[in-house]
PDB file of C-alpha atoms and ligand atoms in Angstrom:
ATOM      1  CA  MET W   1     173.407 341.468 246.317  1.00  0.00           C
ATOM      2  CA  LYS W   2     172.353 338.156 246.010  1.00  0.00           C
ATOM      3  CA  LYS W   3     172.819 336.434 242.195  1.00  0.00           C
ATOM      4  CA  PRO W   4     169.555 336.052 239.841  1.00  0.00           C
ATOM      5  CA  ILE W   5     167.494 332.954 239.986  1.00  0.00           C
ATOM      6  CA  LEU W   6     165.908 331.704 236.977  1.00  0.00           C
ATOM      7  CA  TYR W   7     163.470 328.878 237.258  1.00  0.00           C
ATOM      8  CA  GLY W   8     162.921 326.678 233.673  1.00  0.00           C
ATOM      9  CA  ALA W   9     164.139 324.178 231.695  1.00  0.00           C
ATOM     10  CA  ASP W  10     166.906 324.601 229.033  1.00  0.00           C
ATOM     11  CA  TYR W  11     164.031 323.606 226.505  1.00  0.00           C
ATOM     12  CA  SER W  12     162.514 325.962 226.528  1.00  0.00           C
ATOM     13  CA  VAL W  13     162.877 328.889 223.923  1.00  0.00           C
ATOM     14  CA  TYR W  14     161.201 331.358 226.660  1.00  0.00           C
ATOM     15  CA  VAL W  15     163.552 330.187 229.076  1.00  0.00           C
ATOM     16  CA  ARG W  16     166.356 330.362 226.356  1.00  0.00           C
ATOM     17  CA  ILE W  17     165.400 334.528 225.981  1.00  0.00           C
ATOM     18  CA  ALA W  18     165.869 335.816 230.007  1.00  0.00           C
ATOM     19  CA  ARG W  19     169.294 332.767 229.868  1.00  0.00           C
ATOM     20  CA  MET W  20     170.054 335.088 226.491  1.00  0.00           C
ATOM     21  CA  THR W  21     169.527 338.573 227.760  1.00  0.00           C
ATOM     22  CA  LEU W  22     172.094 337.042 230.953  1.00  0.00           C
ATOM     23  CA  GLU W  23     174.373 336.309 228.980  1.00  0.00           C
ATOM     24  CA  GLU W  24     174.775 339.496 227.238  1.00  0.00           C
ATOM     25  CA  LYS W  25     175.227 341.181 230.017  1.00  0.00           C
ATOM     26  CA  GLY W  26     177.507 338.910 231.553  1.00  0.00           C
ATOM     27  CA  VAL W  27     175.121 338.729 234.618  1.00  0.00           C
ATOM     28  CA  ASP W  28     175.566 336.561 238.016  1.00  0.00           C
ATOM     29  CA  TYR W  29     172.631 333.797 238.396  1.00  0.00           C
ATOM     30  CA  GLU W  30     170.829 330.329 238.897  1.00  0.00           C
ATOM     31  CA  LEU W  31     169.229 328.791 236.909  1.00  0.00           C
ATOM     32  CA  VAL W  32     166.756 325.994 238.976  1.00  0.00           C
ATOM     33  CA  PRO W  33     165.782 323.471 236.709  1.00  0.00           C
ATOM     34  CA  LEU W  34     161.718 323.208 236.247  1.00  0.00           C
ATOM     35  CA  ASP W  35     160.170 320.491 234.427  1.00  0.00           C
ATOM     36  CA  ILE W  36     157.181 322.143 233.002  1.00  0.00           C
ATOM     37  CA  PHE W  37     156.283 318.778 231.192  1.00  0.00           C
ATOM     38  CA  ALA W  38     156.899 316.142 233.899  1.00  0.00           C
ATOM     39  CA  ALA W  39     155.055 313.715 234.713  1.00  0.00           C
ATOM     40  CA  GLU W  40     154.197 314.641 237.943  1.00  0.00           C
ATOM     41  CA  GLY W  41     153.257 318.266 237.122  1.00  0.00           C
ATOM     42  CA  ILE W  42     154.134 321.198 237.894  1.00  0.00           C
ATOM     43  CA  PRO W  43     155.029 322.222 241.712  1.00  0.00           C
ATOM     44  CA  ASP W  44     152.719 323.837 243.771  1.00  0.00           C
ATOM     45  CA  TRP W  45     155.470 326.146 245.275  1.00  0.00           C
ATOM     46  CA  TYR W  46     155.949 327.072 241.454  1.00  0.00           C
ATOM     47  CA  LEU W  47     152.502 328.634 241.062  1.00  0.00           C
ATOM     48  CA  GLU W  48     153.233 330.925 243.539  1.00  0.00           C
ATOM     49  CA  TYR W  49     155.902 332.077 241.144  1.00  0.00           C
ATOM     50  CA  HIS W  50     153.851 331.719 238.149  1.00  0.00           C
ATOM     51  CA  PRO W  51     150.153 331.858 238.594  1.00  0.00           C
ATOM     52  CA  PHE W  52     149.854 330.479 234.750  1.00  0.00           C
ATOM     53  CA  GLY W  53     152.046 327.607 235.270  1.00  0.00           C
ATOM     54  CA  ARG W  54     154.899 328.562 232.228  1.00  0.00           C
ATOM     55  CA  ILE W  55     158.436 329.023 232.182  1.00  0.00           C
ATOM     56  CA  PRO W  56     160.549 330.961 233.070  1.00  0.00           C
ATOM     57  CA  ALA W  57     160.221 332.940 236.252  1.00  0.00           C
ATOM     58  CA  PHE W  58     162.542 335.248 237.476  1.00  0.00           C
ATOM     59  CA  GLU W  59     163.569 336.546 241.227  1.00  0.00           C
ATOM     60  CA  HIS W  60     166.230 338.493 242.152  1.00  0.00           C
ATOM     61  CA  ASP W  61     166.223 339.660 246.453  1.00  0.00           C
ATOM     62  CA  GLY W  62     162.861 339.448 246.380  1.00  0.00           C
ATOM     63  CA  PHE W  63     161.982 341.054 243.404  1.00  0.00           C
ATOM     64  CA  ARG W  64     159.933 338.586 241.954  1.00  0.00           C
ATOM     65  CA  LEU W  65     158.449 338.412 238.342  1.00  0.00           C
ATOM     66  CA  TYR W  66     157.183 336.877 235.661  1.00  0.00           C
ATOM     67  CA  GLU W  67     156.913 337.198 231.429  1.00  0.00           C
ATOM     68  CA  THR W  68     159.813 337.224 229.792  1.00  0.00           C
ATOM     69  CA  SER W  69     159.584 340.476 227.842  1.00  0.00           C
ATOM     70  CA  ALA W  70     159.161 342.119 231.538  1.00  0.00           C
ATOM     71  CA  ILE W  71     161.934 339.908 232.338  1.00  0.00           C
ATOM     72  CA  ALA W  72     164.204 340.715 229.595  1.00  0.00           C
ATOM     73  CA  ARG W  73     164.268 344.142 230.509  1.00  0.00           C
ATOM     74  CA  TYR W  74     164.529 344.349 233.818  1.00  0.00           C
ATOM     75  CA  ILE W  75     167.461 342.610 233.317  1.00  0.00           C
ATOM     76  CA  ASP W  76     168.947 345.016 231.230  1.00  0.00           C
ATOM     77  CA  GLU W  77     167.477 347.821 232.991  1.00  0.00           C
ATOM     78  CA  ALA W  78     169.003 346.552 236.574  1.00  0.00           C
ATOM     79  CA  PHE W  79     171.951 345.042 235.992  1.00  0.00           C
ATOM     80  CA  ALA W  80     175.135 347.101 234.263  1.00  0.00           C
ATOM     81  CA  GLY W  81     176.802 346.128 231.194  1.00  0.00           C
ATOM     82  CA  PRO W  82     175.878 346.791 227.319  1.00  0.00           C
ATOM     83  CA  ALA W  83     172.767 348.236 227.301  1.00  0.00           C
ATOM     84  CA  LEU W  84     169.565 346.182 225.015  1.00  0.00           C
ATOM     85  CA  GLN W  85     167.665 348.992 224.585  1.00  0.00           C
ATOM     86  CA  PRO W  86     168.414 351.854 222.884  1.00  0.00           C
ATOM     87  CA  ALA W  87     167.471 354.729 224.550  1.00  0.00           C
ATOM     88  CA  ASP W  88     164.966 356.357 222.291  1.00  0.00           C
ATOM     89  CA  ALA W  89     161.140 356.159 222.099  1.00  0.00           C
ATOM     90  CA  ARG W  90     161.174 354.732 218.802  1.00  0.00           C
ATOM     91  CA  GLY W  91     163.009 351.874 218.511  1.00  0.00           C
ATOM     92  CA  ARG W  92     162.112 350.769 222.503  1.00  0.00           C
ATOM     93  CA  ALA W  93     158.561 350.334 220.801  1.00  0.00           C
ATOM     94  CA  ARG W  94     160.058 348.785 218.079  1.00  0.00           C
ATOM     95  CA  ILE W  95     161.800 345.695 220.676  1.00  0.00           C
ATOM     96  CA  SER W  96     158.414 346.061 222.155  1.00  0.00           C
ATOM     97  CA  GLN W  97     156.239 344.761 218.791  1.00  0.00           C
ATOM     98  CA  ILE W  98     158.644 342.173 217.748  1.00  0.00           C
ATOM     99  CA  ALA W  99     158.480 340.700 220.728  1.00  0.00           C
ATOM    100  CA  GLY W 100     154.548 341.198 220.529  1.00  0.00           C
ATOM    101  CA  VAL W 101     154.754 339.750 217.443  1.00  0.00           C
ATOM    102  CA  LEU W 102     156.654 336.741 217.962  1.00  0.00           C
ATOM    103  CA  ASP W 103     154.457 336.378 220.710  1.00  0.00           C
ATOM    104  CA  ALA W 104     151.098 335.936 219.706  1.00  0.00           C
ATOM    105  CA  TYR W 105     152.085 334.708 216.087  1.00  0.00           C
ATOM    106  CA  GLY W 106     154.870 333.458 215.415  1.00  0.00           C
ATOM    107  CA  TYR W 107     155.736 331.106 218.913  1.00  0.00           C
ATOM    108  CA  ARG W 108     152.521 329.319 218.476  1.00  0.00           C
ATOM    109  CA  ALA W 109     153.107 328.908 214.760  1.00  0.00           C
ATOM    110  CA  MET W 110     157.238 327.401 214.586  1.00  0.00           C
ATOM    111  CA  VAL W 111     157.211 326.071 217.621  1.00  0.00           C
ATOM    112  CA  TRP W 112     154.464 323.818 218.331  1.00  0.00           C
ATOM    113  CA  ASP W 113     152.653 323.492 215.096  1.00  0.00           C
ATOM    114  CA  VAL W 114     155.068 322.890 212.962  1.00  0.00           C
ATOM    115  CA  ALA W 115     158.580 322.315 214.622  1.00  0.00           C
ATOM    116  CA  VAL W 116     157.270 319.633 217.453  1.00  0.00           C
ATOM    117  CA  GLU W 117     154.200 318.296 215.225  1.00  0.00           C
ATOM    118  CA  ARG W 118     157.727 317.073 213.129  1.00  0.00           C
ATOM    119  CA  LEU W 119     159.535 316.180 215.471  1.00  0.00           C
ATOM    120  CA  GLU W 120     157.870 315.111 217.781  1.00  0.00           C
ATOM    121  CA  LYS W 121     153.760 313.557 216.550  1.00  0.00           C
ATOM    122  CA  ALA W 122     154.186 309.866 214.168  1.00  0.00           C
ATOM    123  CA  PRO W 123     152.090 310.224 211.944  1.00  0.00           C
ATOM    124  CA  ALA W 124     152.195 314.261 212.414  1.00  0.00           C
ATOM    125  CA  ASP W 125     149.401 316.845 211.172  1.00  0.00           C
ATOM    126  CA  GLU W 126     149.743 317.940 207.897  1.00  0.00           C
ATOM    127  CA  THR W 127     147.332 320.468 208.353  1.00  0.00           C
ATOM    128  CA  LEU W 128     148.391 322.005 211.343  1.00  0.00           C
ATOM    129  CA  ILE W 129     152.077 322.361 209.740  1.00  0.00           C
ATOM    130  CA  ALA W 130     150.838 323.383 206.388  1.00  0.00           C
ATOM    131  CA  GLY W 131     149.331 326.470 208.839  1.00  0.00           C
ATOM    132  CA  GLY W 132     152.037 326.844 210.849  1.00  0.00           C
ATOM    133  CA  LEU W 133     154.187 327.573 207.658  1.00  0.00           C
ATOM    134  CA  SER W 134     151.593 330.009 206.306  1.00  0.00           C
ATOM    135  CA  GLN W 135     151.842 331.898 209.617  1.00  0.00           C
ATOM    136  CA  ALA W 136     155.224 331.739 210.342  1.00  0.00           C
ATOM    137  CA  GLU W 137     155.609 333.017 206.868  1.00  0.00           C
ATOM    138  CA  ALA W 138     153.695 336.140 207.454  1.00  0.00           C
ATOM    139  CA  VAL W 139     155.719 336.447 210.834  1.00  0.00           C
ATOM    140  CA  LEU W 140     159.567 335.732 208.714  1.00  0.00           C
ATOM    141  CA  LYS W 141     157.860 338.445 206.148  1.00  0.00           C
ATOM    142  CA  VAL W 142     156.509 341.152 208.934  1.00  0.00           C
ATOM    143  CA  LEU W 143     160.226 340.348 210.520  1.00  0.00           C
ATOM    144  CA  THR W 144     161.798 341.541 206.864  1.00  0.00           C
ATOM    145  CA  SER W 145     160.026 344.625 206.752  1.00  0.00           C
ATOM    146  CA  LEU W 146     160.989 345.599 210.718  1.00  0.00           C
ATOM    147  CA  LYS W 147     164.728 345.057 209.776  1.00  0.00           C
ATOM    148  CA  ALA W 148     166.504 348.294 209.779  1.00  0.00           C
ATOM    149  CA  LYS W 149     169.525 348.459 207.990  1.00  0.00           C
ATOM    150  CA  GLY W 150     172.603 347.057 209.721  1.00  0.00           C
ATOM    151  CA  PRO W 151     173.757 343.536 211.169  1.00  0.00           C
ATOM    152  CA  TRP W 152     170.948 343.425 213.631  1.00  0.00           C
ATOM    153  CA  LEU W 153     167.921 343.808 214.042  1.00  0.00           C
ATOM    154  CA  LEU W 154     167.231 347.252 215.429  1.00  0.00           C
ATOM    155  CA  GLY W 155     169.819 348.766 213.391  1.00  0.00           C
ATOM    156  CA  GLU W 156     173.866 348.820 214.543  1.00  0.00           C
ATOM    157  CA  GLN W 157     172.880 347.934 218.840  1.00  0.00           C
ATOM    158  CA  LEU W 158     172.057 344.403 219.597  1.00  0.00           C
ATOM    159  CA  THR W 159     168.968 345.065 221.208  1.00  0.00           C
ATOM    160  CA  LEU W 160     166.048 342.526 222.996  1.00  0.00           C
ATOM    161  CA  ALA W 161     165.109 342.215 219.833  1.00  0.00           C
ATOM    162  CA  ASP W 162     167.202 339.664 218.326  1.00  0.00           C
ATOM    163  CA  LEU W 163     167.070 337.608 221.648  1.00  0.00           C
ATOM    164  CA  HIS W 164     163.309 337.350 221.616  1.00  0.00           C
ATOM    165  CA  ALA W 165     163.862 336.440 218.413  1.00  0.00           C
ATOM    166  CA  ALA W 166     166.722 333.546 217.940  1.00  0.00           C
ATOM    167  CA  PRO W 167     165.608 331.277 220.414  1.00  0.00           C
ATOM    168  CA  ILE W 168     161.869 331.071 218.828  1.00  0.00           C
ATOM    169  CA  ILE W 169     163.786 330.870 215.370  1.00  0.00           C
ATOM    170  CA  ALA W 170     165.791 328.404 216.162  1.00  0.00           C
ATOM    171  CA  TYR W 171     163.317 326.237 216.977  1.00  0.00           C
ATOM    172  CA  PHE W 172     161.956 326.130 213.796  1.00  0.00           C
ATOM    173  CA  LEU W 173     164.749 325.675 212.114  1.00  0.00           C
ATOM    174  CA  LYS W 174     165.388 322.227 214.090  1.00  0.00           C
ATOM    175  CA  VAL W 175     163.014 321.352 211.038  1.00  0.00           C
ATOM    176  CA  GLU W 176     164.273 320.198 207.431  1.00  0.00           C
ATOM    177  CA  GLU W 177     160.696 323.104 206.390  1.00  0.00           C
ATOM    178  CA  GLY W 178     162.013 325.337 209.010  1.00  0.00           C
ATOM    179  CA  ARG W 179     165.421 325.556 206.744  1.00  0.00           C
ATOM    180  CA  ASP W 180     163.698 325.635 203.890  1.00  0.00           C
ATOM    181  CA  LEU W 181     161.567 329.049 204.530  1.00  0.00           C
ATOM    182  CA  LEU W 182     164.332 331.097 206.274  1.00  0.00           C
ATOM    183  CA  ALA W 183     166.219 330.593 203.182  1.00  0.00           C
ATOM    184  CA  ARG W 184     164.010 332.414 201.060  1.00  0.00           C
ATOM    185  CA  PHE W 185     164.188 335.442 203.485  1.00  0.00           C
ATOM    186  CA  VAL W 186     167.856 336.330 203.307  1.00  0.00           C
ATOM    187  CA  GLU W 187     168.174 339.016 205.231  1.00  0.00           C
ATOM    188  CA  ILE W 188     166.341 337.249 208.344  1.00  0.00           C
ATOM    189  CA  ARG W 189     169.064 334.336 207.441  1.00  0.00           C
ATOM    190  CA  ASP W 190     171.743 336.574 207.287  1.00  0.00           C
ATOM    191  CA  TRP W 191     170.730 337.821 210.827  1.00  0.00           C
ATOM    192  CA  PHE W 192     169.659 334.477 212.457  1.00  0.00           C
ATOM    193  CA  ALA W 193     173.637 332.514 211.107  1.00  0.00           C
ATOM    194  CA  ARG W 194     175.389 336.528 213.504  1.00  0.00           C
ATOM    195  CA  VAL W 195     173.075 335.971 216.131  1.00  0.00           C
ATOM    196  CA  ALA W 196     173.874 332.319 216.706  1.00  0.00           C
ATOM    197  CA  ASP W 197     177.624 333.203 216.504  1.00  0.00           C
ATOM    198  CA  ARG W 198     177.087 334.384 219.498  1.00  0.00           C
ATOM    199  CA  ALA W 199     178.568 333.132 222.758  1.00  0.00           C
ATOM    200  CA  SER W 200     175.093 333.240 224.568  1.00  0.00           C
ATOM    201  CA  PHE W 201     173.239 331.515 222.127  1.00  0.00           C
ATOM    202  CA  VAL W 202     176.023 329.862 221.785  1.00  0.00           C
ATOM    203  CA  ARG W 203     176.136 329.132 225.551  1.00  0.00           C
ATOM    204  CA  THR W 204     172.369 328.342 225.638  1.00  0.00           C
ATOM    205  CA  GLU W 205     172.335 325.901 223.482  1.00  0.00           C
ATOM    206  CA  LYS W 206     170.289 322.472 224.639  1.00  0.00           C
ATOM    207  CA  VAL W 207     172.522 319.482 225.064  1.00  0.00           C
ATOM    208  CA  ALA W 208     170.800 316.488 223.838  1.00  0.00           C
TER     209      ALA W 208
HETATM  210  N1  GSH E 301     154.052 334.188 228.135  1.00  0.00           N
HETATM  211  C1  GSH E 301     154.945 333.959 228.573  1.00  0.00           C
HETATM  212  C2  GSH E 301     154.995 332.515 227.501  1.00  0.00           C
HETATM  213  C3  GSH E 301     155.844 331.444 228.621  1.00  0.00           C
HETATM  214  C4  GSH E 301     155.567 329.807 227.413  1.00  0.00           C
HETATM  215  O1  GSH E 301     154.993 329.857 227.109  1.00  0.00           O
HETATM  216  N2  GSH E 301     157.080 329.366 227.999  1.00  0.00           N
HETATM  217  C5  GSH E 301     156.631 327.594 227.485  1.00  0.00           C
HETATM  218  C6  GSH E 301     157.704 326.715 226.818  1.00  0.00           C
HETATM  219  S1  GSH E 301     158.858 327.464 226.563  1.00  0.00           S
HETATM  220  C7  GSH E 301     155.902 326.858 228.762  1.00  0.00           C
HETATM  221  O2  GSH E 301     155.480 327.245 230.316  1.00  0.00           O
HETATM  222  N3  GSH E 301     155.026 326.149 228.230  1.00  0.00           N
HETATM  223  C8  GSH E 301     154.086 324.983 229.311  1.00  0.00           C
HETATM  224  C9  GSH E 301     152.305 325.087 229.154  1.00  0.00           C
HETATM  225  O3  GSH E 301     152.150 325.807 227.523  1.00  0.00           O
HETATM  226  O4  GSH E 301     152.443 324.602 229.773  1.00  0.00           O
HETATM  227  C10 GSH E 301     155.656 334.460 228.419  1.00  0.00           C
HETATM  228  O5  GSH E 301     156.076 335.200 228.261  1.00  0.00           O
HETATM  229  O6  GSH E 301     157.194 333.773 228.933  1.00  0.00           O
END
């Protein structure tokens, strides 16, 4: 079987979720660079892989997939390596719930409204940042309430929920406001320190 291909860029949090999943499974893969923000735009051929022009897209032996949660689940189920989903229905539902919360309420607020706005805009839109921080606080509250006892979000087993959350929160922590807010959520702060120590996280860090 051919090794799987992931299309995307190393700056993308969603690409990183897929890459961390491949790393945790010990899957050898190829990362084909695809800069979604390139001045010349998205190449036409890529829209066949991802009709909405986002990254990542994935291909394994002729099987194409986009949407990061679907990619991560496929990687976990199609390859050998440690299971990244629990066997029980409730644990699996919890993974979908946490990923869904992060996608719908966390990503834009944490990554774009707070981190990108602070890092890349001058002057920054302070109203946008304040709104993003308030939404980020709601997300961190929810993660705290959903977190099971134990080192990982679902308890004793590292799962796709951890791998979905870590890159989004890591991006948020690039700015002081993000670090100050996370410091108030001790369980999530400690969880993040744990996940940030994993080889899958370190190996997918963007080198500036
Ligand atoms: N729902 C998509 C979201 C992917 C996504 O938004 N990726 C970002 C990069 S982190 C992107 O491609 N942004 C380009 C744009 O918004 O035009 C997924 O789960 O894969």
